[in-house]
């Protein structure tokens, strides 16, 4: 394996879920740019492979892994595959997630939610993060440490209308992040969350069509964020420069929740 150029994550191996699209893809490219070897995991192997090709085109090293974060055996195998590829696991970005419109529940009030959609949202967005985290911790504790970032949302800090299960899942991710930070600090493992505002990815296309003007209107910077702007925060939290940062939820939202 060739030595990567000087970067914030030089010589580190990183695992990213949801790496085929949006924030996860941008993070995979940013991690590689900063010198990390990247395991790009996603539900669709083809999508993860496209991210790997983009990393290789910029001179980085990466492998693609198919995973469904609702399947614990698949999550365990994903971590094993990343370790097999790069000899260890230093950083993990648990980012795979779904939005209410993907469960046909966008705009549905809390009391009118159907249980299957409620359960599916929590299974992917919250329990999925926990499954990834526990297998990553199992590996990292054998190495004496590591850094994990979970994708929450501004919907982990405030609520939005008609997004009950999503809001609950993201509040849960922040709670999980704090609990894991406390439980594993003694093992040298830092655990943080990133809370993106409205970011230009396939996930927000539906919301922006319906409520875009209002959302931009109350965002201090007057625009949506770019996935690369979330990736910057995640890279930093995974790097040694964030050595005293754990249990935090970092808001990157253009000022949306400052209002
Ligand atoms: P996206 O739809 O572009 O990407 C999500 C990726 O997750 C997709 O590639 C998808 O295949 C993958 N995925 C979905 N279910 C999966 C599963 N069961 N197993 C493995 N992979 C799965 O969306 P995005 O905007 O990049 O979202 C990434 C994360 O950021 C999500 O957790 C989302 O909730 C969160 N987030 C997004 C925004 C935003 O404005 N885009 C804001 C706050 C938080």
mmCIF file of C-alpha atoms and ligand atoms in Angstrom:
data_model
loop_
_atom_site.group_PDB
_atom_site.id
_atom_site.type_symbol
_atom_site.label_atom_id
_atom_site.label_comp_id
_atom_site.label_asym_id
_atom_site.label_seq_id
_atom_site.Cartn_x
_atom_site.Cartn_y
_atom_site.Cartn_z
ATOM 1 C CA UNK A 1 0.000 0.000 0.000
ATOM 2 C CA UNK A 2 1.425 3.416 -0.926
ATOM 3 C CA UNK A 3 1.814 6.134 1.706
ATOM 4 C CA UNK A 4 -0.841 8.860 1.337
ATOM 5 C CA UNK A 5 0.199 12.516 1.161
ATOM 6 C CA UNK A 6 0.180 14.726 4.275
ATOM 7 C CA UNK A 7 -3.322 15.292 5.583
ATOM 8 C CA UNK A 8 -5.392 15.525 8.774
ATOM 9 C CA UNK A 9 -6.136 11.785 8.663
ATOM 10 C CA UNK A 10 -2.823 10.488 7.338
ATOM 11 C CA UNK A 11 -2.402 6.753 7.807
ATOM 12 C CA UNK A 12 -5.831 6.287 9.378
ATOM 13 C CA UNK A 13 -8.464 3.867 8.171
ATOM 14 C CA UNK A 14 -12.053 5.071 8.032
ATOM 15 C CA UNK A 15 -15.436 3.434 7.579
ATOM 16 C CA UNK A 16 -18.366 5.479 6.265
ATOM 17 C CA UNK A 17 -21.976 4.324 5.898
ATOM 18 C CA UNK A 18 -24.346 5.900 3.419
ATOM 19 C CA UNK A 19 -21.239 6.558 1.329
ATOM 20 C CA UNK A 20 -22.952 6.231 -2.053
ATOM 21 C CA UNK A 21 -24.723 9.579 -1.913
ATOM 22 C CA UNK A 22 -24.951 13.051 -0.435
ATOM 23 C CA UNK A 23 -23.158 13.695 2.849
ATOM 24 C CA UNK A 24 -21.597 10.220 3.078
ATOM 25 C CA UNK A 25 -20.125 10.439 -0.402
ATOM 26 C CA UNK A 26 -18.739 13.921 0.256
ATOM 27 C CA UNK A 27 -17.266 12.693 3.536
ATOM 28 C CA UNK A 28 -15.655 9.678 1.837
ATOM 29 C CA UNK A 29 -13.947 12.001 -0.647
ATOM 30 C CA UNK A 30 -12.874 14.399 2.110
ATOM 31 C CA UNK A 31 -11.507 11.597 4.319
ATOM 32 C CA UNK A 32 -9.480 10.269 1.368
ATOM 33 C CA UNK A 33 -8.233 13.765 0.492
ATOM 34 C CA UNK A 34 -6.977 14.063 4.083
ATOM 35 C CA UNK A 35 -5.009 10.842 3.768
ATOM 36 C CA UNK A 36 -7.356 8.189 5.143
ATOM 37 C CA UNK A 37 -7.981 4.785 3.602
ATOM 38 C CA UNK A 38 -11.723 4.662 3.130
ATOM 39 C CA UNK A 39 -14.198 1.801 3.388
ATOM 40 C CA UNK A 40 -17.293 3.148 1.606
ATOM 41 C CA UNK A 41 -20.388 1.234 2.694
ATOM 42 C CA UNK A 42 -23.930 1.547 1.407
ATOM 43 C CA UNK A 43 -27.119 -0.351 0.702
ATOM 44 C CA UNK A 44 -26.235 -0.253 -2.971
ATOM 45 C CA UNK A 45 -22.842 -1.705 -3.830
ATOM 46 C CA UNK A 46 -22.853 0.063 -7.204
ATOM 47 C CA UNK A 47 -23.253 3.424 -5.487
ATOM 48 C CA UNK A 48 -20.422 2.670 -3.073
ATOM 49 C CA UNK A 49 -18.283 1.568 -6.013
ATOM 50 C CA UNK A 50 -18.923 4.897 -7.743
ATOM 51 C CA UNK A 51 -17.630 6.680 -4.642
ATOM 52 C CA UNK A 52 -14.568 4.426 -4.597
ATOM 53 C CA UNK A 53 -13.907 5.238 -8.259
ATOM 54 C CA UNK A 54 -14.098 8.967 -7.467
ATOM 55 C CA UNK A 55 -11.634 8.506 -4.571
ATOM 56 C CA UNK A 56 -9.250 6.569 -6.768
ATOM 57 C CA UNK A 57 -9.511 9.264 -9.440
ATOM 58 C CA UNK A 58 -8.217 11.794 -6.880
ATOM 59 C CA UNK A 59 -5.339 9.457 -5.926
ATOM 60 C CA UNK A 60 -6.804 7.896 -2.774
ATOM 61 C CA UNK A 61 -7.372 4.295 -1.715
ATOM 62 C CA UNK A 62 -10.793 2.865 -0.926
ATOM 63 C CA UNK A 63 -12.925 -0.255 -0.931
ATOM 64 C CA UNK A 64 -16.669 -0.582 -1.470
ATOM 65 C CA UNK A 65 -18.815 -2.623 0.910
ATOM 66 C CA UNK A 66 -22.497 -3.544 0.604
ATOM 67 C CA UNK A 67 -24.378 -3.222 3.894
ATOM 68 C CA UNK A 68 -27.890 -2.857 5.232
ATOM 69 C CA UNK A 69 -27.577 -1.188 8.637
ATOM 70 C CA UNK A 70 -30.784 -2.910 9.771
ATOM 71 C CA UNK A 71 -29.030 -6.298 9.489
ATOM 72 C CA UNK A 72 -26.687 -6.880 12.432
ATOM 73 C CA UNK A 73 -24.772 -9.726 10.742
ATOM 74 C CA UNK A 74 -24.188 -7.526 7.695
ATOM 75 C CA UNK A 75 -22.972 -4.673 9.907
ATOM 76 C CA UNK A 76 -20.556 -6.998 11.703
ATOM 77 C CA UNK A 77 -19.293 -8.256 8.315
ATOM 78 C CA UNK A 78 -18.903 -4.638 7.123
ATOM 79 C CA UNK A 79 -16.582 -3.794 10.015
ATOM 80 C CA UNK A 80 -14.656 -7.043 9.457
ATOM 81 C CA UNK A 81 -14.264 -6.205 5.752
ATOM 82 C CA UNK A 82 -12.932 -2.726 6.539
ATOM 83 C CA UNK A 83 -10.441 -4.178 9.018
ATOM 84 C CA UNK A 84 -9.403 -6.866 6.527
ATOM 85 C CA UNK A 85 -8.798 -4.215 3.854
ATOM 86 C CA UNK A 86 -6.771 -1.782 5.942
ATOM 87 C CA UNK A 87 -5.538 -3.699 8.982
ATOM 88 C CA UNK A 88 -7.584 -1.782 11.543
ATOM 89 C CA UNK A 89 -10.282 0.834 12.095
ATOM 90 C CA UNK A 90 -9.403 4.309 13.372
ATOM 91 C CA UNK A 91 -12.428 6.377 12.313
ATOM 92 C CA UNK A 92 -16.061 5.662 11.626
ATOM 93 C CA UNK A 93 -18.820 7.902 10.282
ATOM 94 C CA UNK A 94 -22.237 6.341 10.935
ATOM 95 C CA UNK A 95 -24.250 8.337 8.469
ATOM 96 C CA UNK A 96 -26.715 6.086 6.614
ATOM 97 C CA UNK A 97 -30.253 7.298 7.085
ATOM 98 C CA UNK A 98 -33.675 7.762 5.532
ATOM 99 C CA UNK A 99 -36.221 10.577 5.496
ATOM 100 C CA UNK A 100 -39.985 10.524 6.106
ATOM 101 C CA UNK A 101 -40.884 10.783 2.405
ATOM 102 C CA UNK A 102 -39.102 7.444 1.819
ATOM 103 C CA UNK A 103 -41.656 5.833 4.134
ATOM 104 C CA UNK A 104 -44.593 7.802 2.731
ATOM 105 C CA UNK A 105 -44.956 9.499 6.095
ATOM 106 C CA UNK A 106 -43.895 13.061 5.265
ATOM 107 C CA UNK A 107 -46.356 15.501 6.783
ATOM 108 C CA UNK A 108 -48.138 12.871 8.891
ATOM 109 C CA UNK A 109 -48.899 14.138 12.446
ATOM 110 C CA UNK A 110 -47.503 12.202 15.424
ATOM 111 C CA UNK A 111 -50.785 10.561 16.412
ATOM 112 C CA UNK A 112 -51.551 9.465 12.850
ATOM 113 C CA UNK A 113 -48.244 7.675 12.213
ATOM 114 C CA UNK A 114 -48.567 3.997 11.281
ATOM 115 C CA UNK A 115 -46.441 1.643 13.390
ATOM 116 C CA UNK A 116 -44.534 -0.002 10.486
ATOM 117 C CA UNK A 117 -43.235 3.384 9.262
ATOM 118 C CA UNK A 118 -42.409 4.425 12.839
ATOM 119 C CA UNK A 119 -40.516 1.182 13.492
ATOM 120 C CA UNK A 120 -38.667 1.255 10.171
ATOM 121 C CA UNK A 121 -37.477 4.831 10.722
ATOM 122 C CA UNK A 122 -36.057 3.994 14.142
ATOM 123 C CA UNK A 123 -34.549 0.744 12.859
ATOM 124 C CA UNK A 124 -32.553 2.500 10.126
ATOM 125 C CA UNK A 125 -31.756 5.889 11.671
ATOM 126 C CA UNK A 126 -31.245 5.013 15.338
ATOM 127 C CA UNK A 127 -30.778 1.279 15.882
ATOM 128 C CA UNK A 128 -28.753 1.192 12.659
ATOM 129 C CA UNK A 129 -26.300 3.683 14.158
ATOM 130 C CA UNK A 130 -26.136 1.650 17.372
ATOM 131 C CA UNK A 131 -25.422 -1.578 15.432
ATOM 132 C CA UNK A 132 -22.558 0.109 13.560
ATOM 133 C CA UNK A 133 -21.216 1.729 16.699
ATOM 134 C CA UNK A 134 -21.121 -1.435 18.763
ATOM 135 C CA UNK A 135 -19.190 -3.412 16.141
ATOM 136 C CA UNK A 136 -16.824 -0.481 15.572
ATOM 137 C CA UNK A 137 -16.192 -0.156 19.305
ATOM 138 C CA UNK A 138 -15.509 -3.904 19.511
ATOM 139 C CA UNK A 139 -12.695 -3.403 16.977
ATOM 140 C CA UNK A 140 -11.414 -0.055 18.276
ATOM 141 C CA UNK A 141 -11.077 -1.279 21.859
ATOM 142 C CA UNK A 142 -8.652 -3.961 20.619
ATOM 143 C CA UNK A 143 -6.540 -1.176 19.083
ATOM 144 C CA UNK A 144 -6.623 1.116 22.109
ATOM 145 C CA UNK A 145 -8.892 3.802 20.663
ATOM 146 C CA UNK A 146 -10.611 5.462 17.754
ATOM 147 C CA UNK A 147 -13.020 8.227 16.780
ATOM 148 C CA UNK A 148 -16.668 7.823 15.804
ATOM 149 C CA UNK A 149 -19.049 10.436 14.400
ATOM 150 C CA UNK A 150 -22.779 9.792 14.077
ATOM 151 C CA UNK A 151 -25.046 11.775 11.778
ATOM 152 C CA UNK A 152 -27.866 13.334 13.771
ATOM 153 C CA UNK A 153 -29.590 16.455 12.416
ATOM 154 C CA UNK A 154 -30.961 19.788 13.536
ATOM 155 C CA UNK A 155 -34.047 17.560 13.940
ATOM 156 C CA UNK A 156 -32.131 16.019 16.848
ATOM 157 C CA UNK A 157 -32.199 19.431 18.557
ATOM 158 C CA UNK A 158 -35.548 20.895 17.542
ATOM 159 C CA UNK A 159 -38.638 19.400 15.898
ATOM 160 C CA UNK A 160 -40.115 19.961 12.473
ATOM 161 C CA UNK A 161 -43.774 19.483 11.567
ATOM 162 C CA UNK A 162 -44.922 16.167 10.132
ATOM 163 C CA UNK A 163 -41.642 14.334 10.743
ATOM 164 C CA UNK A 164 -42.285 12.659 14.096
ATOM 165 C CA UNK A 165 -40.312 9.427 13.757
ATOM 166 C CA UNK A 166 -37.405 11.198 12.033
ATOM 167 C CA UNK A 167 -37.250 13.795 14.818
ATOM 168 C CA UNK A 168 -37.328 11.044 17.451
ATOM 169 C CA UNK A 169 -34.643 9.017 15.650
ATOM 170 C CA UNK A 170 -32.291 11.994 15.466
ATOM 171 C CA UNK A 171 -32.867 13.030 19.097
ATOM 172 C CA UNK A 172 -32.041 9.394 19.853
ATOM 173 C CA UNK A 173 -28.790 9.568 17.899
ATOM 174 C CA UNK A 174 -27.656 12.493 20.053
ATOM 175 C CA UNK A 175 -28.540 10.573 23.224
ATOM 176 C CA UNK A 176 -26.746 7.480 21.938
ATOM 177 C CA UNK A 177 -23.704 9.610 21.100
ATOM 178 C CA UNK A 178 -23.511 11.030 24.631
ATOM 179 C CA UNK A 179 -24.051 7.623 26.248
ATOM 180 C CA UNK A 180 -21.385 5.971 24.086
ATOM 181 C CA UNK A 181 -18.947 8.833 24.724
ATOM 182 C CA UNK A 182 -19.266 8.250 28.473
ATOM 183 C CA UNK A 183 -19.140 4.471 28.283
ATOM 184 C CA UNK A 184 -16.106 4.236 26.006
ATOM 185 C CA UNK A 185 -13.957 7.259 26.895
ATOM 186 C CA UNK A 186 -11.852 5.026 29.137
ATOM 187 C CA UNK A 187 -11.044 2.884 26.117
ATOM 188 C CA UNK A 188 -9.685 5.851 24.150
ATOM 189 C CA UNK A 189 -12.735 6.062 21.907
ATOM 190 C CA UNK A 190 -14.267 9.473 21.196
ATOM 191 C CA UNK A 191 -17.888 9.610 20.010
ATOM 192 C CA UNK A 192 -19.502 12.734 18.579
ATOM 193 C CA UNK A 193 -22.479 13.705 16.456
ATOM 194 C CA UNK A 194 -22.873 16.146 13.604
ATOM 195 C CA UNK A 195 -26.175 17.985 13.231
ATOM 196 C CA UNK A 196 -26.586 19.163 9.642
ATOM 197 C CA UNK A 197 -29.178 21.747 8.685
ATOM 198 C CA UNK A 198 -30.774 21.618 5.232
ATOM 199 C CA UNK A 199 -28.155 20.220 2.853
ATOM 200 C CA UNK A 200 -28.300 19.830 -0.931
ATOM 201 C CA UNK A 201 -28.665 16.052 -1.304
ATOM 202 C CA UNK A 202 -31.278 13.735 -2.834
ATOM 203 C CA UNK A 203 -32.819 13.447 0.651
ATOM 204 C CA UNK A 204 -33.976 17.068 0.814
ATOM 205 C CA UNK A 205 -35.348 17.417 -2.731
ATOM 206 C CA UNK A 206 -38.901 16.562 -1.630
ATOM 207 C CA UNK A 207 -38.867 18.867 1.423
ATOM 208 C CA UNK A 208 -37.367 21.763 -0.526
ATOM 209 C CA UNK A 209 -40.039 21.439 -3.223
ATOM 210 C CA UNK A 210 -42.737 21.747 -0.556
ATOM 211 C CA UNK A 211 -41.186 24.137 1.976
ATOM 212 C CA UNK A 212 -37.984 25.431 0.400
ATOM 213 C CA UNK A 213 -38.792 29.138 0.484
ATOM 214 C CA UNK A 214 -39.656 29.064 4.200
ATOM 215 C CA UNK A 215 -36.569 27.050 5.060
ATOM 216 C CA UNK A 216 -34.168 29.330 3.182
ATOM 217 C CA UNK A 217 -35.992 32.348 4.614
ATOM 218 C CA UNK A 218 -35.175 31.369 8.182
ATOM 219 C CA UNK A 219 -31.607 30.182 7.512
ATOM 220 C CA UNK A 220 -29.233 32.986 8.567
ATOM 221 C CA UNK A 221 -26.847 32.367 5.662
ATOM 222 C CA UNK A 222 -29.800 32.418 3.235
ATOM 223 C CA UNK A 223 -29.006 29.181 1.440
ATOM 224 C CA UNK A 224 -28.832 25.407 1.809
ATOM 225 C CA UNK A 225 -25.567 23.814 2.873
ATOM 226 C CA UNK A 226 -23.417 21.645 0.652
ATOM 227 C CA UNK A 227 -22.523 18.065 1.648
ATOM 228 C CA UNK A 228 -18.851 19.072 1.564
ATOM 229 C CA UNK A 229 -19.522 21.594 4.341
ATOM 230 C CA UNK A 230 -20.704 18.788 6.633
ATOM 231 C CA UNK A 231 -17.762 16.596 5.605
ATOM 232 C CA UNK A 232 -15.301 19.249 6.842
ATOM 233 C CA UNK A 233 -16.717 19.097 10.369
ATOM 234 C CA UNK A 234 -16.722 15.291 10.366
ATOM 235 C CA UNK A 235 -13.106 15.073 9.178
ATOM 236 C CA UNK A 236 -12.042 17.422 11.959
ATOM 237 C CA UNK A 237 -13.965 15.526 14.665
ATOM 238 C CA UNK A 238 -12.333 12.276 13.516
ATOM 239 C CA UNK A 239 -8.850 13.808 13.459
ATOM 240 C CA UNK A 240 -6.395 14.035 16.340
ATOM 241 C CA UNK A 241 -6.975 17.812 16.386
ATOM 242 C CA UNK A 242 -10.278 17.040 18.134
ATOM 243 C CA UNK A 243 -8.521 15.084 20.892
ATOM 244 C CA UNK A 244 -10.565 16.729 23.707
ATOM 245 C CA UNK A 245 -13.906 16.553 21.897
ATOM 246 C CA UNK A 246 -16.290 13.779 22.865
ATOM 247 C CA UNK A 247 -20.007 13.537 23.570
ATOM 248 C CA UNK A 248 -20.686 16.664 21.549
ATOM 249 C CA UNK A 249 -23.332 17.410 18.939
ATOM 250 C CA UNK A 250 -21.909 19.910 16.463
ATOM 251 C CA UNK A 251 -24.513 21.974 14.614
ATOM 252 C CA UNK A 252 -23.613 22.834 11.004
ATOM 253 C CA UNK A 253 -26.779 24.528 9.772
ATOM 254 C CA UNK A 254 -26.053 27.987 8.374
ATOM 255 C CA UNK A 255 -27.681 29.469 11.469
ATOM 256 C CA UNK A 256 -31.065 27.741 11.085
ATOM 257 C CA UNK A 257 -31.386 26.877 14.773
ATOM 258 C CA UNK A 258 -29.942 30.213 15.916
ATOM 259 C CA UNK A 259 -33.333 31.808 15.191
HETATM 260 P P1 LIG B 1 -28.879 10.569 0.834
HETATM 261 O O1 LIG B 1 -30.217 9.993 0.610
HETATM 262 O O2 LIG B 1 -28.207 11.338 -0.245
HETATM 263 O O3 LIG B 1 -27.859 9.428 1.323
HETATM 264 C C1 LIG B 1 -28.238 8.463 2.255
HETATM 265 C C2 LIG B 1 -27.492 7.179 1.939
HETATM 266 O O4 LIG B 1 -27.805 6.228 2.959
HETATM 267 C C3 LIG B 1 -27.908 6.570 0.592
HETATM 268 O O5 LIG B 1 -26.775 6.307 -0.203
HETATM 269 C C4 LIG B 1 -28.638 5.293 0.991
HETATM 270 O O6 LIG B 1 -28.471 4.223 0.065
HETATM 271 C C5 LIG B 1 -27.990 4.975 2.337
HETATM 272 N N1 LIG B 1 -28.862 4.119 3.137
HETATM 273 C C6 LIG B 1 -30.184 4.270 3.387
HETATM 274 N N2 LIG B 1 -30.652 3.252 4.113
HETATM 275 C C7 LIG B 1 -29.592 2.417 4.347
HETATM 276 C C8 LIG B 1 -29.451 1.183 5.022
HETATM 277 N N3 LIG B 1 -30.491 0.576 5.598
HETATM 278 N N4 LIG B 1 -28.229 0.619 5.063
HETATM 279 C C9 LIG B 1 -27.165 1.207 4.461
HETATM 280 N N5 LIG B 1 -27.242 2.373 3.786
HETATM 281 C C10 LIG B 1 -28.452 2.973 3.724
HETATM 282 O O7 LIG B 1 -29.045 11.488 2.127
HETATM 283 P P2 LIG B 1 -28.070 12.513 2.878
HETATM 284 O O8 LIG B 1 -28.758 13.812 2.874
HETATM 285 O O9 LIG B 1 -26.686 12.408 2.414
HETATM 286 O O10 LIG B 1 -28.215 11.924 4.352
HETATM 287 C C11 LIG B 1 -27.149 11.351 5.074
HETATM 288 C C12 LIG B 1 -27.464 11.460 6.545
HETATM 289 O O11 LIG B 1 -27.555 12.835 6.883
HETATM 290 C C13 LIG B 1 -28.781 10.826 6.978
HETATM 291 O O12 LIG B 1 -28.607 10.188 8.229
HETATM 292 C C14 LIG B 1 -29.704 12.016 7.111
HETATM 293 O O13 LIG B 1 -30.750 11.775 8.019
HETATM 294 C C15 LIG B 1 -28.747 13.058 7.615
HETATM 295 N N6 LIG B 1 -29.146 14.442 7.430
HETATM 296 C C16 LIG B 1 -29.328 14.939 6.194
HETATM 297 C C17 LIG B 1 -29.696 16.275 6.064
HETATM 298 C C18 LIG B 1 -29.904 16.937 4.730
HETATM 299 O O14 LIG B 1 -30.371 18.074 4.698
HETATM 300 N N7 LIG B 1 -29.581 16.293 3.614
HETATM 301 C C19 LIG B 1 -29.884 17.068 7.203
HETATM 302 C C20 LIG B 1 -29.689 16.505 8.450
HETATM 303 C C21 LIG B 1 -29.308 15.189 8.563
#
